[in-house]
Short mmCIF file of C-alpha atoms in Angstrom, two decimals:
data_model
loop_
_atom_site.label_atom_id
_atom_site.label_comp_id
_atom_site.label_asym_id
_atom_site.label_seq_id
_atom_site.Cartn_x
_atom_site.Cartn_y
_atom_site.Cartn_z
CA UNK A 1 0.07 -0.07 0.04
CA UNK A 2 1.41 3.34 -1.00
CA UNK A 3 0.52 6.51 0.71
CA UNK A 4 1.18 9.83 -1.01
CA UNK A 5 -0.08 13.12 0.67
CA UNK A 6 -2.33 15.32 -1.47
CA UNK A 7 -0.26 18.30 -0.48
CA UNK A 8 2.93 16.64 -1.78
CA UNK A 9 1.21 15.94 -5.05
CA UNK A 10 0.06 19.47 -5.48
CA UNK A 11 3.31 20.91 -4.46
CA UNK A 12 5.17 18.69 -7.05
CA UNK A 13 3.09 20.00 -9.92
CA UNK A 14 3.98 23.38 -11.10
CA UNK A 15 2.03 25.85 -13.34
CA UNK A 16 0.97 24.44 -16.72
CA UNK A 17 1.31 20.83 -15.42
CA UNK A 18 5.14 20.90 -15.21
CA UNK A 19 6.93 19.29 -12.43
CA UNK A 20 8.65 21.67 -10.11
CA UNK A 21 12.21 21.47 -9.55
CA UNK A 22 13.12 19.98 -6.12
CA UNK A 23 9.57 18.85 -5.28
CA UNK A 24 9.51 15.71 -3.13
CA UNK A 25 6.65 13.46 -2.41
CA UNK A 26 6.87 11.37 0.70
CA UNK A 27 5.88 7.77 0.00
CA UNK A 28 5.20 5.29 2.89
CA UNK A 29 5.83 1.62 1.92
CA UNK A 30 3.81 0.47 4.91
CA UNK A 31 3.52 -3.36 4.74
CA UNK A 32 -0.05 -4.00 5.85
CA UNK A 33 -0.40 -7.33 4.03
CA UNK A 34 -0.63 -10.68 6.10
CA UNK A 35 2.68 -12.49 5.59
CA UNK A 36 1.81 -16.09 4.48
CA UNK A 37 3.89 -18.94 6.18
CA UNK A 38 4.13 -22.33 4.68
CA UNK A 39 5.61 -24.91 7.05
CA UNK A 40 7.85 -22.33 8.83
CA UNK A 41 8.83 -20.37 5.66
CA UNK A 42 7.65 -16.86 5.64
CA UNK A 43 6.67 -15.12 2.41
CA UNK A 44 5.85 -11.46 1.97
CA UNK A 45 9.25 -10.12 3.23
CA UNK A 46 10.35 -7.05 1.44
CA UNK A 47 13.92 -5.48 1.02
CA UNK A 48 13.57 -1.85 -0.11
CA UNK A 49 17.34 -1.63 -0.54
CA UNK A 50 17.46 -4.43 -3.05
CA UNK A 51 13.91 -5.41 -4.35
CA UNK A 52 15.23 -8.35 -6.40
CA UNK A 53 15.99 -10.11 -3.20
CA UNK A 54 12.54 -9.50 -1.60
CA UNK A 55 10.22 -12.41 -1.15
CA UNK A 56 6.81 -11.51 -2.54
CA UNK A 57 3.59 -12.82 -1.10
CA UNK A 58 1.80 -15.39 -3.02
CA UNK A 59 0.11 -14.38 -6.43
CA UNK A 60 -2.81 -16.55 -5.62
CA UNK A 61 -4.06 -18.92 -2.87
CA UNK A 62 -6.89 -21.17 -3.80
CA UNK A 63 -8.86 -22.88 -0.95
CA UNK A 64 -11.29 -25.66 -1.54
CA UNK A 65 -13.16 -27.86 0.86
CA UNK A 66 -15.23 -30.82 -0.44
CA UNK A 67 -18.01 -32.65 1.36
CA UNK A 68 -19.34 -36.14 0.45
CA UNK A 69 -22.93 -36.26 -0.38
CA UNK A 70 -24.54 -39.58 -1.17
CA UNK A 71 -27.67 -40.05 -3.32
CA UNK A 72 -30.02 -42.76 -2.54
CA UNK A 73 -32.40 -43.72 -5.44
CA UNK A 74 -36.04 -44.44 -4.53
CA UNK A 75 -38.84 -46.14 -6.44
CA UNK A 76 -41.32 -43.46 -7.85
CA UNK A 77 -39.86 -40.61 -5.78
CA UNK A 78 -37.38 -37.99 -5.83
CA UNK A 79 -33.89 -39.36 -4.73
CA UNK A 80 -32.84 -38.77 -1.20
CA UNK A 81 -29.54 -37.13 -0.39
CA UNK A 82 -27.40 -37.57 2.79
CA UNK A 83 -24.17 -35.83 3.62
CA UNK A 84 -21.86 -38.48 4.99
CA UNK A 85 -18.88 -36.20 5.35
CA UNK A 86 -20.15 -32.94 6.88
CA UNK A 87 -16.67 -31.39 7.59
CA UNK A 88 -14.46 -32.07 4.59
CA UNK A 89 -10.59 -31.44 4.52
CA UNK A 90 -9.17 -28.27 3.11
CA UNK A 91 -7.21 -28.29 0.09
CA UNK A 92 -4.86 -25.34 -0.62
CA UNK A 93 -2.90 -24.36 -3.61
CA UNK A 94 -0.34 -21.45 -3.08
CA UNK A 95 1.33 -19.98 -6.20
CA UNK A 96 4.23 -17.47 -5.75
CA UNK A 97 7.40 -16.36 -7.44
CA UNK A 98 10.84 -16.59 -5.88
CA UNK A 99 13.38 -13.81 -6.65
CA UNK A 100 17.18 -13.45 -6.23
CA UNK A 101 19.00 -14.75 -3.14
CA UNK A 102 21.13 -12.53 -1.00
CA UNK A 103 24.24 -14.06 -2.49
CA UNK A 104 22.95 -13.36 -5.95
CA UNK A 105 21.91 -16.95 -6.71
CA UNK A 106 18.90 -18.98 -5.80
CA UNK A 107 16.51 -17.61 -3.30
CA UNK A 108 16.89 -18.88 0.25
CA UNK A 109 13.08 -19.39 0.23
CA UNK A 110 13.30 -21.45 -2.88
CA UNK A 111 16.05 -23.74 -1.45
CA UNK A 112 14.14 -24.10 1.74
CA UNK A 113 10.95 -25.09 -0.22
CA UNK A 114 12.94 -27.38 -2.41
CA UNK A 115 14.13 -29.30 0.72
CA UNK A 116 10.88 -29.32 2.69
CA UNK A 117 9.45 -32.69 3.72
CA UNK A 118 5.74 -33.43 3.56
CA UNK A 119 5.03 -32.49 7.14
CA UNK A 120 2.67 -32.13 8.85
CA UNK A 121 3.39 -28.51 9.75
CA UNK A 122 1.34 -25.33 10.07
CA UNK A 123 0.14 -22.99 7.23
CA UNK A 124 -0.73 -19.41 8.15
CA UNK A 125 -2.66 -17.00 5.98
CA UNK A 126 -5.41 -14.37 6.17
CA UNK A 127 -8.02 -17.12 6.12
CA UNK A 128 -6.10 -19.15 8.70
CA UNK A 129 -4.36 -16.58 10.88
CA UNK A 130 -2.38 -16.83 14.13
CA UNK A 131 1.26 -17.40 15.04
CA UNK A 132 0.87 -19.90 17.77
CA UNK A 133 -0.19 -23.54 18.37
CA UNK A 134 -3.96 -22.69 18.31
CA UNK A 135 -3.75 -20.65 14.97
CA UNK A 136 -3.06 -21.59 11.38
CA UNK A 137 -4.04 -24.85 9.73
CA UNK A 138 -1.95 -28.20 10.13
CA UNK A 139 -1.20 -29.40 6.62
CA UNK A 140 0.76 -31.84 4.57
CA UNK A 141 2.53 -30.93 1.42
CA UNK A 142 0.98 -33.07 -1.30
CA UNK A 143 2.87 -31.72 -4.25
CA UNK A 144 5.61 -29.12 -5.01
CA UNK A 145 6.01 -27.70 -8.52
CA UNK A 146 9.00 -25.44 -9.35
CA UNK A 147 9.17 -23.75 -12.88
CA UNK A 148 12.04 -21.82 -14.28
CA UNK A 149 10.43 -19.72 -16.95
CA UNK A 150 12.00 -19.60 -20.48
CA UNK A 151 13.86 -16.41 -20.92
CA UNK A 152 14.06 -15.39 -17.22
CA UNK A 153 16.98 -14.94 -15.03
CA UNK A 154 18.29 -18.24 -13.53
CA UNK A 155 17.29 -17.11 -9.98
CA UNK A 156 13.63 -16.33 -10.97
CA UNK A 157 11.22 -19.32 -10.34
CA UNK A 158 7.50 -19.85 -10.24
CA UNK A 159 6.33 -22.08 -7.36
CA UNK A 160 3.06 -23.99 -6.91
CA UNK A 161 2.60 -25.86 -3.60
CA UNK A 162 -0.45 -28.07 -2.94
CA UNK A 163 -1.36 -28.48 0.62
CA UNK A 164 -3.86 -30.95 2.39
CA UNK A 165 -5.31 -30.38 5.84
CA UNK A 166 -3.89 -32.92 8.17
CA UNK A 167 -6.51 -34.69 10.33
CA UNK A 168 -5.50 -37.42 12.88
CA UNK A 169 -9.07 -38.01 13.93
CA UNK A 170 -8.81 -36.11 17.23
#
């Protein structure tokens, strides 16, 4: 979120729409977005001194929860439906890009994601907030997909992680 004061904008525009010399607009790079955390790896961390080493928040998070409904056929009547799984497991797909690492090579986040085991561990997002044992959602990593896009820098990768809610029955 970027905040620019109206007075700063007005001062920076001179007569006839020309920009005044020496005019300065103060920009606040306040970070108000929820930082997503996947199994201990935090996304959404910015480095204003070197934006290429920032770790952006996900481009997209898709949440789905499916329930199981059974249809019972009846003779001469409308079928009867029954929900046999009233509280389905959450499936989550997280898509994000990784940028340059602090050493100029692969991002530290990318190497951590590459080496992550299936879990179970916690996932935190705006939908499943909290930073303690009671918050977030316990998940398994079902699939990791890392794509190096043709024509991009060697350190730029697109990542897609598929998570499934962990449920031990308790």
